[in-house]
Amino acid sequence: MANQIVIIKSDGTSTQPMNQAQAESYLGNLITADRIANLKQALNDVTGGKGKPTGKYKFNNFPVLHASSGVIGVKSVSLFFYDNGGNHHIFAMGEHVAASSYKLTDYGQPAGDFKKNATITI
């Protein structure tokens, strides 16, 4: 089914496609409760086609998009993903550290630009 969310886990394997509520529950286990509202809004942007380009970054040869919600220095959630086959593939999650920088504090991939704790500057 199109417009589902696939999570590419930190070990590089993928979940089965899931709906937004399932993705929220899955990713919500990786963050503190006070950031769940930010996660919900970022997921709304992912599924609503409001992802923003990240410039030079690619993942699995697809241009990377990101969706963020929250306030820099307070609390936020930033999701990094690409779209393929009508589905959204989320592969990293972190938070804003500056206006155009994000730290992958919550999860990332085993290696490369999107490794956990990497900083992405757009």
Backbone as a printed PyTorch tensor [residue, N CA C, xyz], in Angstrom:
tensor([[[ 0.8490, -1.1840,  0.0000],
         [ 0.0000,  0.0000,  0.0000],
         [ 0.8930,  1.2460,  0.0000]],

        [[ 0.6030,  2.1830, -0.8490],
         [ 1.4060,  3.4010, -0.9700],
         [ 1.1560,  4.3500,  0.2060]],

        [[ 2.0530,  5.2970,  0.3520],
         [ 2.0300,  6.3130,  1.3960],
         [ 2.1430,  5.7060,  2.7900]],

        [[ 2.9040,  4.6420,  2.8720],
         [ 3.2280,  4.0170,  4.1460],
         [ 4.6360,  4.4650,  4.5440]],

        [[ 5.0150,  4.1500,  5.7610],
         [ 6.3310,  4.5130,  6.2750],
         [ 7.1270,  3.2370,  6.5120]],

        [[ 8.3470,  3.2300,  6.0070],
         [ 9.2900,  2.1450,  6.2410],
         [10.4210,  2.7240,  7.0770]],

        [[10.7580,  2.0620,  8.1640],
         [11.8810,  2.4980,  8.9960],
         [13.0890,  1.6480,  8.6170]],

        [[14.1520,  2.3120,  8.1920],
         [15.4110,  1.6090,  7.9560],
         [16.1600,  1.6670,  9.2800]],

        [[16.2490,  0.5280,  9.9330],
         [16.7920,  0.4420, 11.2870],
         [18.2910,  0.7250, 11.3220]],

        [[18.8120,  0.8990, 12.5280],
         [20.2310,  1.2290, 12.7050],
         [21.1570,  0.1120, 12.2670]],

        [[20.6330, -1.0870, 12.0670],
         [21.4760, -2.1660, 11.5550],
         [21.3600, -2.2950, 10.0300]],

        [[20.6420, -1.3590,  9.4060],
         [20.4980, -1.3520,  7.9570],
         [19.3280, -2.1510,  7.4220]],

        [[18.6630, -2.9500,  8.2610],
         [17.4900, -3.6910,  7.8190],
         [16.2560, -2.7840,  7.8900]],

        [[15.1840, -3.2030,  7.2280],
         [13.9770, -2.3800,  7.1600],
         [12.7880, -3.0670,  7.8050]],

        [[11.8900, -2.2570,  8.3430],
         [10.6190, -2.7650,  8.8350],
         [ 9.7000, -3.0010,  7.6390]],

        [[ 8.6070, -3.6660,  7.8850],
         [ 7.5340, -3.7400,  6.9010],
         [ 6.8910, -2.3580,  6.8390]],

        [[ 6.2610, -1.9900,  5.7260],
         [ 5.5630, -0.7050,  5.6650],
         [ 4.5080, -0.6160,  6.7720]],

        [[ 4.3950,  0.5650,  7.3510],
         [ 3.4380,  0.7820,  8.4460],
         [ 2.7280,  2.1120,  8.2430]],

        [[ 1.5950,  2.2630,  8.9270],
         [ 0.8900,  3.5310,  8.8480],
         [ 1.5410,  4.5340,  9.8120]],

        [[ 1.0740,  5.7580,  9.7910],
         [ 1.7030,  6.8090, 10.5800],
         [ 1.6220,  6.5300, 12.0800]],

        [[ 0.5150,  6.0340, 12.5630],
         [ 0.3770,  5.7420, 13.9950],
         [ 1.3700,  4.6580, 14.4270]],

        [[ 1.5560,  3.6510, 13.5910],
         [ 2.5200,  2.5940, 13.9110],
         [ 3.9450,  3.1480, 13.9190]],

        [[ 4.2610,  4.0110, 12.9550],
         [ 5.5970,  4.6210, 12.8980],
         [ 5.8310,  5.5070, 14.1150]],

        [[ 4.8090,  6.2190, 14.5330],
         [ 4.9200,  7.0680, 15.7240],
         [ 5.2290,  6.2240, 16.9540]],

        [[ 4.5450,  5.1240, 17.0880],
         [ 4.7870,  4.2380, 18.2220],
         [ 6.2030,  3.6640, 18.1680]],

        [[ 6.6190,  3.2130, 17.0000],
         [ 7.9480,  2.6230, 16.8170],
         [ 9.0420,  3.6490, 17.1520]],

        [[ 8.9790,  4.8200, 16.5260],
         [10.0010,  5.8410, 16.7530],
         [ 9.8790,  6.4900, 18.1250]],

        [[ 8.6590,  6.5320, 18.6490],
         [ 8.4350,  7.1210, 19.9730],
         [ 9.1750,  6.3900, 21.0760]],

        [[ 9.4760,  5.1250, 20.8460],
         [10.2440,  4.3600, 21.8330],
         [11.6990,  4.8060, 21.9190]],

        [[12.1480,  5.6150, 20.9680],
         [13.5430,  6.0520, 20.9360],
         [13.7690,  7.4270, 21.5590]],

        [[12.6820,  8.0980, 21.9360],
         [12.7970,  9.4640, 22.4580],
         [12.0530,  9.6080, 23.7780]],

        [[12.2900, 10.7330, 24.4440],
         [11.5880, 11.0160, 25.7000],
         [10.1650, 11.4880, 25.4030]],

        [[ 9.3010, 11.2870, 26.3680],
         [ 7.8750, 11.5920, 26.2040],
         [ 7.6270, 13.0550, 25.8390]],

        [[ 8.4740, 13.9660, 26.2980],
         [ 8.2490, 15.3860, 26.0130],
         [ 8.5230, 15.7600, 24.5530]],

        [[ 9.0370, 14.8200, 23.7550],
         [ 9.2980, 15.0930, 22.3390],
         [ 8.2910, 14.3950, 21.4090]],

        [[ 7.3350, 13.6770, 21.9570],
         [ 6.3620, 12.9470, 21.1350],
         [ 5.5430, 13.8940, 20.2590]],

        [[ 5.1210, 15.0280, 20.7810],
         [ 4.3520, 15.9800, 19.9700],
         [ 5.1760, 16.4510, 18.7760]],

        [[ 6.4780, 16.6640, 18.9740],
         [ 7.3490, 17.0620, 17.8690],
         [ 7.4690, 15.9390, 16.8460]],

        [[ 7.5540, 14.7080, 17.3190],
         [ 7.6070, 13.5510, 16.4220],
         [ 6.3370, 13.4880, 15.5860]],

        [[ 5.1800, 13.6560, 16.2230],
         [ 3.9050, 13.6100, 15.5020],
         [ 3.8730, 14.6390, 14.3820]],

        [[ 4.3010, 15.8730, 14.6850],
         [ 4.2750, 16.9270, 13.6690],
         [ 5.2620, 16.6350, 12.5450]],

        [[ 6.4470, 16.1580, 12.8870],
         [ 7.4240, 15.8220, 11.8480],
         [ 6.8810, 14.7040, 10.9520]],

        [[ 6.2330, 13.7000, 11.5370],
         [ 5.6260, 12.6240, 10.7400],
         [ 4.4930, 13.1530,  9.8540]],

        [[ 3.7170, 14.1030, 10.3760],
         [ 2.6770, 14.7380,  9.5570],
         [ 3.2960, 15.3720,  8.3170]],

        [[ 4.4410, 16.0240,  8.4980],
         [ 5.1160, 16.6550,  7.3700],
         [ 5.6530, 15.6140,  6.3900]],

        [[ 6.1750, 14.5010,  6.9110],
         [ 6.6590, 13.4250,  6.0380],
         [ 5.5130, 12.9140,  5.1660]],

        [[ 4.4150, 12.5220,  5.7900],
         [ 3.3070, 11.9300,  5.0410],
         [ 2.5110, 12.9670,  4.2450]],

        [[ 2.6310, 14.2290,  4.6330],
         [ 1.9200, 15.3010,  3.9380],
         [ 2.6930, 15.8900,  2.7710]],

        [[ 3.8400, 15.3090,  2.4490],
         [ 4.6210, 15.7890,  1.3190],
         [ 5.3380, 17.0990,  1.5830]],

        [[ 5.6120, 17.4040,  2.8550],
         [ 6.2480, 18.6720,  3.2120],
         [ 7.7240, 18.5160,  3.5750]],

        [[ 8.3320, 17.4090,  3.1530],
         [ 9.7550, 17.2270,  3.3970],
         [10.5700, 18.2620,  2.6540]],

        [[11.6700, 18.6930,  3.2740],
         [12.5290, 19.7180,  2.6800],
         [13.8230, 19.0780,  2.1800]],

        [[14.3570, 19.5760,  1.0710],
         [15.6060, 19.0310,  0.5390],
         [16.7810, 19.2400,  1.4960]],

        [[17.7550, 18.3710,  1.3980],
         [18.9570, 18.4920,  2.2320],
         [20.1980, 18.7570,  1.3910]],

        [[20.0080, 19.3030,  0.2140],
         [21.1460, 19.6530, -0.6270],
         [21.8410, 18.4340, -1.2130]],

        [[23.1180, 18.2860, -0.9140],
         [23.9710, 17.2620, -1.5300],
         [23.7140, 15.8510, -1.0340]],

        [[23.0270, 15.6970,  0.0800],
         [22.9150, 14.3790,  0.6980],
         [22.0540, 13.4150, -0.1050]],

        [[22.5390, 12.1690, -0.1610],
         [21.7920, 11.0690, -0.7740],
         [21.8810,  9.8730,  0.1630]],

        [[20.8560,  9.0280,  0.0880],
         [20.8450,  7.7850,  0.8400],
         [20.2380,  6.7240, -0.0690]],

        [[20.9160,  5.6010, -0.2270],
         [20.4800,  4.5540, -1.1690],
         [20.2630,  5.1280, -2.5680]],

        [[21.0720,  6.1140, -2.9140],
         [21.0160,  6.8060, -4.2150],
         [19.7700,  7.6520, -4.4250]],

        [[19.0260,  7.9530, -3.3650],
         [17.8700,  8.8300, -3.4450],
         [18.2050, 10.1560, -2.7740]],

        [[17.6690, 11.2610, -3.2930],
         [17.8460, 12.5400, -2.6040],
         [17.1930, 12.4800, -1.2170]],

        [[17.8900, 13.0100, -0.2360],
         [17.3980, 12.9840,  1.1430],
         [16.5250, 14.2070,  1.4100]],

        [[15.4270, 13.9430,  2.0940],
         [14.5260, 14.9940,  2.5830],
         [14.5770, 14.9850,  4.1020]],

        [[14.1440, 16.0840,  4.7140],
         [14.0200, 16.0930,  6.1670],
         [12.7520, 16.8410,  6.5650]],

        [[12.2610, 16.4850,  7.7350],
         [11.0950, 17.1380,  8.3230],
         [11.4050, 17.3510,  9.7970]],

        [[11.1740, 18.5700, 10.2760],
         [11.5140, 18.9080, 11.6560],
         [10.3640, 19.6240, 12.3340]],

        [[10.3300, 19.4530, 13.6290],
         [ 9.3540, 20.1640, 14.4450],
         [ 9.9890, 20.4580, 15.7900]],

        [[ 9.7930, 21.6800, 16.2740],
         [10.2910, 22.0360, 17.5910],
         [11.0990, 23.3110, 17.5750]],

        [[11.7520, 23.5630, 18.6980],
         [12.5110, 24.7890, 18.9000],
         [13.9730, 24.4430, 19.1620]],

        [[14.8600, 25.0680, 18.4000],
         [16.2930, 24.8490, 18.5650],
         [16.6980, 25.1280, 20.0050]],

        [[17.4420, 24.2250, 20.6040],
         [17.9420, 24.4140, 21.9570],
         [16.9410, 24.0930, 23.0550]],

        [[15.7030, 23.8020, 22.6850],
         [14.6890, 23.4510, 23.6840],
         [14.3530, 21.9740, 23.5150]],

        [[13.5940, 21.6600, 22.4740],
         [13.3120, 20.2730, 22.1080],
         [12.7990, 20.2550, 20.6870]],

        [[13.2070, 19.2510, 19.9710],
         [12.7880, 19.1260, 18.5850],
         [12.9790, 17.6860, 18.1380]],

        [[12.3830, 17.3760, 16.9990],
         [12.5910, 16.0950, 16.3270],
         [12.8040, 16.3990, 14.8550]],

        [[13.8550, 15.8220, 14.2960],
         [14.1490, 15.9440, 12.8770],
         [14.2560, 14.5450, 12.2930]],

        [[13.4920, 14.2930, 11.2440],
         [13.4860, 13.0010, 10.5680],
         [14.1590, 13.1450,  9.2140]],

        [[14.9790, 12.1810,  8.8570],
         [15.6390, 12.1590,  7.5560],
         [15.1120, 10.9490,  6.7990]],

        [[14.7090, 11.1860,  5.5400],
         [14.0160, 10.1430,  4.7880],
         [14.1540, 10.3690,  3.2950]],

        [[13.7400,  9.3760,  2.5380],
         [13.5790,  9.5190,  1.0990],
         [12.2720,  8.8390,  0.7150]],

        [[11.7530,  9.2310, -0.4420],
         [10.5140,  8.6510, -0.9540],
         [10.8440,  7.7160, -2.1050]],

        [[10.1870,  6.5550, -2.1040],
         [10.3740,  5.5970, -3.1790],
         [ 9.1430,  4.7020, -3.2640]],

        [[ 8.6210,  4.5410, -4.4490],
         [ 7.4810,  3.6660, -4.6530],
         [ 6.2360,  4.1020, -3.9070]],

        [[ 6.1210,  5.3870, -3.6310],
         [ 4.9670,  5.8970, -2.8970],
         [ 5.1080,  5.7890, -1.3910]],

        [[ 6.1900,  5.1860, -0.9020],
         [ 6.4220,  5.0640,  0.5440],
         [ 7.5350,  6.0010,  0.9880]],

        [[ 7.5330,  6.3050,  2.2760],
         [ 8.5290,  7.1680,  2.9000],
         [ 9.4720,  6.2730,  3.7020]],

        [[10.7610,  6.3800,  3.4390],
         [11.7660,  5.5360,  4.0780],
         [12.5780,  6.3950,  5.0500]],

        [[12.2830,  6.2760,  6.3450],
         [12.9790,  7.0550,  7.3710],
         [14.2040,  6.2720,  7.8240]],

        [[15.3620,  6.9200,  7.8190],
         [16.5920,  6.2150,  8.1650],
         [17.4270,  6.8930,  9.2430]],

        [[16.9980,  8.0460,  9.7370],
         [17.7340,  8.7080, 10.8150],
         [16.8060,  9.6930, 11.5230]],

        [[17.0990,  9.9100, 12.8130],
         [16.2840, 10.8350, 13.6020],
         [17.1720, 11.5210, 14.6280]],

        [[16.9630, 12.8100, 14.7720],
         [17.7360, 13.5790, 15.7390],
         [17.0110, 14.8590, 16.0770]],

        [[17.7960, 15.9330, 16.2250],
         [17.2110, 17.2140, 16.5970],
         [18.0470, 18.3620, 16.0510]],

        [[17.4110, 19.5450, 16.0100],
         [18.0980, 20.7740, 15.5860],
         [19.2070, 21.1090, 16.5810]],

        [[20.3560, 21.5360, 16.0700],
         [21.3940, 22.1100, 16.9400],
         [21.6820, 23.5500, 16.5440]],

        [[21.2910, 23.9390, 15.3470],
         [21.4010, 25.3140, 14.8470],
         [20.3860, 25.4540, 13.7160]],

        [[20.2900, 26.6310, 13.1380],
         [19.2730, 26.8810, 12.1090],
         [19.3320, 25.8840, 10.9600]],

        [[20.5230, 25.4640, 10.5700],
         [20.6260, 24.5270,  9.4520],
         [21.5130, 23.3300,  9.7820]],

        [[21.5940, 22.9940, 11.0710],
         [22.3690, 21.8280, 11.5030],
         [21.5200, 20.9390, 12.4030]],

        [[21.7460, 19.6360, 12.2480],
         [20.9780, 18.6370, 12.9730],
         [21.9380, 17.5830, 13.4910]],

        [[21.7240, 17.1280, 14.7210],
         [22.5330, 16.0350, 15.2690],
         [21.6420, 14.8030, 15.3620]],

        [[22.1490, 13.6880, 14.8770],
         [21.3820, 12.4370, 14.8540],
         [21.5000, 11.7460, 16.2090]],

        [[20.8620, 12.3430, 17.1940],
         [20.9660, 11.9000, 18.5840],
         [20.1590, 10.6450, 18.8820]],

        [[19.1400, 10.3550, 18.0910],
         [18.2160,  9.2790, 18.4370],
         [18.5130,  7.9690, 17.7230]],

        [[18.7780,  8.0610, 16.4460],
         [19.2240,  6.8750, 15.7340],
         [19.7420,  7.2620, 14.3620]],

        [[20.6060,  6.4000, 13.8530],
         [21.1890,  6.6130, 12.5370],
         [21.6130,  5.2770, 11.9720]],

        [[22.4260,  5.3210, 10.9540],
         [22.8680,  4.1220, 10.2620],
         [24.2400,  3.6730, 10.7560]],

        [[24.6720,  2.4660, 10.3690],
         [25.9410,  1.9400, 10.8690],
         [27.1650,  2.7440, 10.4100]],

        [[27.0710,  3.4250,  9.2670],
         [28.2200,  4.1610,  8.7440],
         [27.7250,  5.2690,  7.8220]],

        [[28.6250,  6.1530,  7.4230],
         [28.3040,  7.1980,  6.4530],
         [27.8090,  8.4770,  7.0830]],

        [[27.2880,  9.3560,  6.2250],
         [26.8270, 10.6750,  6.6660],
         [25.7550, 10.6000,  7.7430]],

        [[24.9560,  9.5450,  7.7270],
         [23.8160,  9.4490,  8.6270],
         [24.0470,  8.4660,  9.7730]],

        [[25.2960,  8.3320, 10.1880],
         [25.6560,  7.4920, 11.3350],
         [25.1500,  8.1640, 12.6100]],

        [[24.7370,  7.3650, 13.5870],
         [24.2460,  7.9230, 14.8480],
         [25.2630,  8.9020, 15.4250]],

        [[24.7690, 10.0210, 15.9270],
         [25.5190, 11.1210, 16.5220],
         [26.2560, 11.9800, 15.5130]],

        [[26.0890, 11.7170, 14.2290],
         [26.6670, 12.5930, 13.2020],
         [25.8980, 13.9080, 13.1870]],

        [[26.5510, 14.9400, 12.6990],
         [25.8900, 16.2380, 12.5070],
         [25.7200, 16.4600, 11.0200]],

        [[24.4980, 16.7930, 10.6290],
         [24.1460, 17.0700,  9.2430],
         [23.9900, 18.5870,  9.1080]],

        [[24.7260, 19.1780,  8.2000],
         [24.6170, 20.6130,  7.9640],
         [24.1020, 20.8320,  6.5430]],

        [[23.0360, 21.5730,  6.4510],
         [22.3850, 21.7970,  5.1580],
         [22.7430, 23.1770,  4.6410]]])
